[in-house]
């Protein structure tokens, strides 16, 4: 990719103005996207997440974050200005507790049958899920860091399948 | 902090059920929060952001992301389940282009006069801003990574001011 | 249905985690759902609804509630966490005033052409319509009760048509 | 209350037009409202809720419904046309499983410090929570009925405290 | 006002970046704004509005538009990017049918007690109300024109009261 | 069109009640709508827009308004009560600065592939874009007027193509 001809950004028209790209003539197809991200906790906060006070059911923080991720993914086109609205046909959310590094990993899978992909839906769901974990734990730790939010996989559409070369899914 | 008495999570009641904490008796005060995050680009994508095709105005990607961050921050209590709604009195968004590491850094400042803090508003704004950058550049690069989303500073409220010990603001 | 093998809940995956079920491979078909509900008023409140003060147009409370029901039905997938978003092709709302029991009955019909049903849209519309009636009359009566919100009929989809055995439509 | 002078409806102006009542001159005060409702299940569905398949954590249906109730309550002024927006300071949701009648009872408590009450927030939260239970169980039972959605208690404001004469809280 | 020193736009910071202005130190005060607008109909469409077919209640189009205006005004800060969220204390909507010019005039009054004005809420409500009239009549006339949407009056705040010199209210 | 038989309004059923028309049996087709509108500024305000203070990038007001128009168009079915939700496949926004009359003209193009048209999406986008310009300039001029919001063109659907006889596009 030469620096004198940088790739064009399709979210802008020929005059460089932002628009919502025309996908009307694209074929509807099965689309899938998987996104992942993590939140880094301190050891004490990770312990609180694993052994919550008051005998509360383990995993409740994650249960709330799962619902937030699903609800957030459904709001993607309202949140990301140039993102097309599309009817999601599937959303699932998985968590992994990485005790060695005291991190929580989230993985969101989104699907649709449509004219455009669902990468943003998966990524938005992952971000909202992680923000919800931050919110629920921030009374005991404000130093948590959301990290490594990225696309793992994308299937469907003209450009075909894509796997992130840098990362395997935890699934 | 002993492992046998992990700190309690105030987003759960005495039975361990999620709730929206009662802040009715807290004093209203001036609140401020600053959050930061970054998106890691490839060198070619960073060049495209700096020198967009078609003579489009430099910084337009960031202009769209700024508005998305502001709009997203205002949706925080609808997105984060246990977050209190509150009327923001100020939102600002700054970007820094880190050419050495080909990263874009976002910093969101949120303020209110109210009974609870605006950390989640600042963090949500930063996340939505970074997701919007991803969306606008993903046609040329799907490997971008959102990183280091965290709180830098929090002022106001009973717990007083807090500065993240690990990070200075870019401002 | 034996008690030792309770039916599985399809809103949970094999690990018992909540998800939005995958409907991507279901056939799109004409879908219809009819839901009904009622609000029980005191005799005096029912009279106020029938003969409003100040010569206001009879039925205005119901006119507002009709719009609220339609608008609410369109928000269903944002309100019900595991509900799929889908583009409704029709919504209608009917009211019946039951003077003998001083109740207002609402009936909402929802349609789509899609991969999943519209039961939740009809039920949510009915609920929001009844809540709106409560809101508009609560200055004179806080004891009103919303009752008998249920599905009357469901057409379309693999499971075919279903009629509630306990209730006839008022239509 | 004589039938010849029915009480006036304050959601209409002197010409009988719907409006959002002016509360600008009311005093801000601590406000509380408690609403309750129930969903009637069949015995088999109640058993599925109590003993879900696949060893999924007991109460997960209720965990999702709790978050939906909280999120829904925060959307009240967007859903109920003449309802004032106000910043809730507290929301909590409790469930009771009534094994004798195979019903689930929901109770939502809402608070604010403001110029108008939070009855609609509590009632809307209860309705959305019950609709969410319906959604999650409807694959095994479409005949469930939402019942007895009503206000139990209201504190604060000029009209003072009010207790529903017909019903005790389950709390 | 000299062309060499155009007035500064307070929706931009010192670097010319869009932000949501800081109103945290402004005094809360009673605020009022009145906005007006109109929709120009053809004579035949105006007649249809005045004498709807099927004996439907006169004014129903306007009844729906009134609710849309109120609901839309409450969404203002979600729609207008740099607009502060604030809790409205009052909204009312009036219509006038101008038979001579076959126009419908809408007038929206908004109030709050807060740190910033409600001009945008009144103007947004008027616009959404007029768009709703367009929507309901467009099957018979696509040539309608929305006109003269403007602020009539603004009270409260540091800048004090303001009356549009070009227009009287219809109230 | 005789006055004794005014055309019927299809947003009402046979009893004159508002509903969301049934479009389930209409054919999906490519749909396009173009809407236009303008905001009239004073000469000084027009100059401020063209030559903003502080060396801020020319056109930034319009950049924010463009995003607001796109975001607003996507909210159309939530704002206009009887409007069908539909997945937009394209949105673009153009501005023209009319220095002679010191007006800003906005033109919004919306497309979908669906069972109903996108006129309201184009008109709503144009209105929200103009309101955003008002918001950003109102600190220096409260007398701006939004004018001439109307449909220019409509393609697709059973009724075929339509061009507004009174107005040419600026495109």
mmCIF file of C-alpha atoms in Angstrom, chain F residues 94-171:
data_model
loop_
_atom_site.group_PDB
_atom_site.id
_atom_site.type_symbol
_atom_site.label_atom_id
_atom_site.label_comp_id
_atom_site.label_asym_id
_atom_site.label_seq_id
_atom_site.Cartn_x
_atom_site.Cartn_y
_atom_site.Cartn_z
ATOM 1 C CA UNK F 94 -25.678 17.519 1.402
ATOM 2 C CA UNK F 95 -25.568 21.192 2.306
ATOM 3 C CA UNK F 96 -25.560 24.304 0.159
ATOM 4 C CA UNK F 97 -24.687 27.750 1.449
ATOM 5 C CA UNK F 98 -26.849 30.350 -0.274
ATOM 6 C CA UNK F 99 -24.816 33.509 0.300
ATOM 7 C CA UNK F 100 -27.233 35.747 -1.563
ATOM 8 C CA UNK F 101 -30.092 34.942 0.784
ATOM 9 C CA UNK F 102 -27.879 33.890 3.699
ATOM 10 C CA UNK F 103 -29.600 30.551 4.006
ATOM 11 C CA UNK F 104 -28.305 27.030 4.517
ATOM 12 C CA UNK F 105 -30.073 24.382 2.459
ATOM 13 C CA UNK F 106 -30.004 20.718 3.522
ATOM 14 C CA UNK F 107 -30.853 17.789 1.275
ATOM 15 C CA UNK F 108 -31.210 14.269 2.654
ATOM 16 C CA UNK F 109 -31.400 11.130 0.514
ATOM 17 C CA UNK F 110 -32.689 7.921 2.089
ATOM 18 C CA UNK F 111 -32.974 4.443 0.583
ATOM 19 C CA UNK F 112 -34.241 1.057 1.605
ATOM 20 C CA UNK F 113 -35.328 -2.202 0.061
ATOM 21 C CA UNK F 114 -38.668 -2.729 1.658
ATOM 22 C CA UNK F 115 -42.412 -2.754 1.697
ATOM 23 C CA UNK F 116 -42.921 0.897 2.416
ATOM 24 C CA UNK F 117 -41.334 4.186 1.496
ATOM 25 C CA UNK F 118 -38.696 6.274 3.201
ATOM 26 C CA UNK F 119 -40.192 9.732 2.789
ATOM 27 C CA UNK F 120 -40.453 10.239 6.532
ATOM 28 C CA UNK F 121 -36.860 9.176 7.080
ATOM 29 C CA UNK F 122 -35.622 11.768 4.591
ATOM 30 C CA UNK F 123 -37.869 14.502 6.007
ATOM 31 C CA UNK F 124 -36.994 13.685 9.611
ATOM 32 C CA UNK F 125 -33.286 13.694 8.820
ATOM 33 C CA UNK F 126 -33.606 17.095 7.165
ATOM 34 C CA UNK F 127 -35.528 18.518 10.133
ATOM 35 C CA UNK F 128 -33.078 17.221 12.728
ATOM 36 C CA UNK F 129 -30.148 18.533 10.687
ATOM 37 C CA UNK F 130 -31.702 22.002 10.544
ATOM 38 C CA UNK F 131 -32.560 21.976 14.241
ATOM 39 C CA UNK F 132 -28.915 21.114 14.966
ATOM 40 C CA UNK F 133 -27.755 24.128 12.966
ATOM 41 C CA UNK F 134 -30.182 26.250 14.966
ATOM 42 C CA UNK F 135 -28.811 24.829 18.204
ATOM 43 C CA UNK F 136 -25.200 25.525 17.299
ATOM 44 C CA UNK F 137 -25.845 29.096 16.198
ATOM 45 C CA UNK F 138 -28.539 30.140 18.652
ATOM 46 C CA UNK F 139 -26.085 31.797 21.049
ATOM 47 C CA UNK F 140 -25.620 34.523 18.450
ATOM 48 C CA UNK F 141 -29.059 34.561 16.806
ATOM 49 C CA UNK F 142 -32.393 33.334 18.129
ATOM 50 C CA UNK F 143 -34.387 34.626 15.143
ATOM 51 C CA UNK F 144 -33.365 31.948 12.643
ATOM 52 C CA UNK F 145 -36.270 30.310 10.825
ATOM 53 C CA UNK F 146 -36.516 26.752 9.500
ATOM 54 C CA UNK F 147 -38.317 26.852 6.174
ATOM 55 C CA UNK F 148 -39.399 24.875 3.152
ATOM 56 C CA UNK F 149 -39.000 21.384 4.585
ATOM 57 C CA UNK F 150 -40.543 19.198 1.904
ATOM 58 C CA UNK F 151 -40.231 16.057 -0.165
ATOM 59 C CA UNK F 152 -38.467 16.490 -3.507
ATOM 60 C CA UNK F 153 -38.623 12.984 -4.904
ATOM 61 C CA UNK F 154 -39.904 9.505 -4.156
ATOM 62 C CA UNK F 155 -39.081 6.362 -6.125
ATOM 63 C CA UNK F 156 -40.249 2.788 -5.807
ATOM 64 C CA UNK F 157 -43.361 1.090 -4.551
ATOM 65 C CA UNK F 158 -46.728 0.557 -6.176
ATOM 66 C CA UNK F 159 -47.378 4.256 -6.657
ATOM 67 C CA UNK F 160 -44.159 4.599 -8.619
ATOM 68 C CA UNK F 161 -41.975 7.631 -8.933
ATOM 69 C CA UNK F 162 -42.966 11.125 -7.874
ATOM 70 C CA UNK F 163 -41.219 14.422 -8.384
ATOM 71 C CA UNK F 164 -42.240 17.525 -6.501
ATOM 72 C CA UNK F 165 -43.553 19.857 -9.205
ATOM 73 C CA UNK F 166 -42.557 22.944 -7.241
ATOM 74 C CA UNK F 167 -38.890 22.398 -6.647
ATOM 75 C CA UNK F 168 -35.684 21.137 -8.137
ATOM 76 C CA UNK F 169 -33.034 19.407 -6.155
ATOM 77 C CA UNK F 170 -29.851 21.302 -5.521
ATOM 78 C CA UNK F 171 -27.844 18.175 -6.315
#
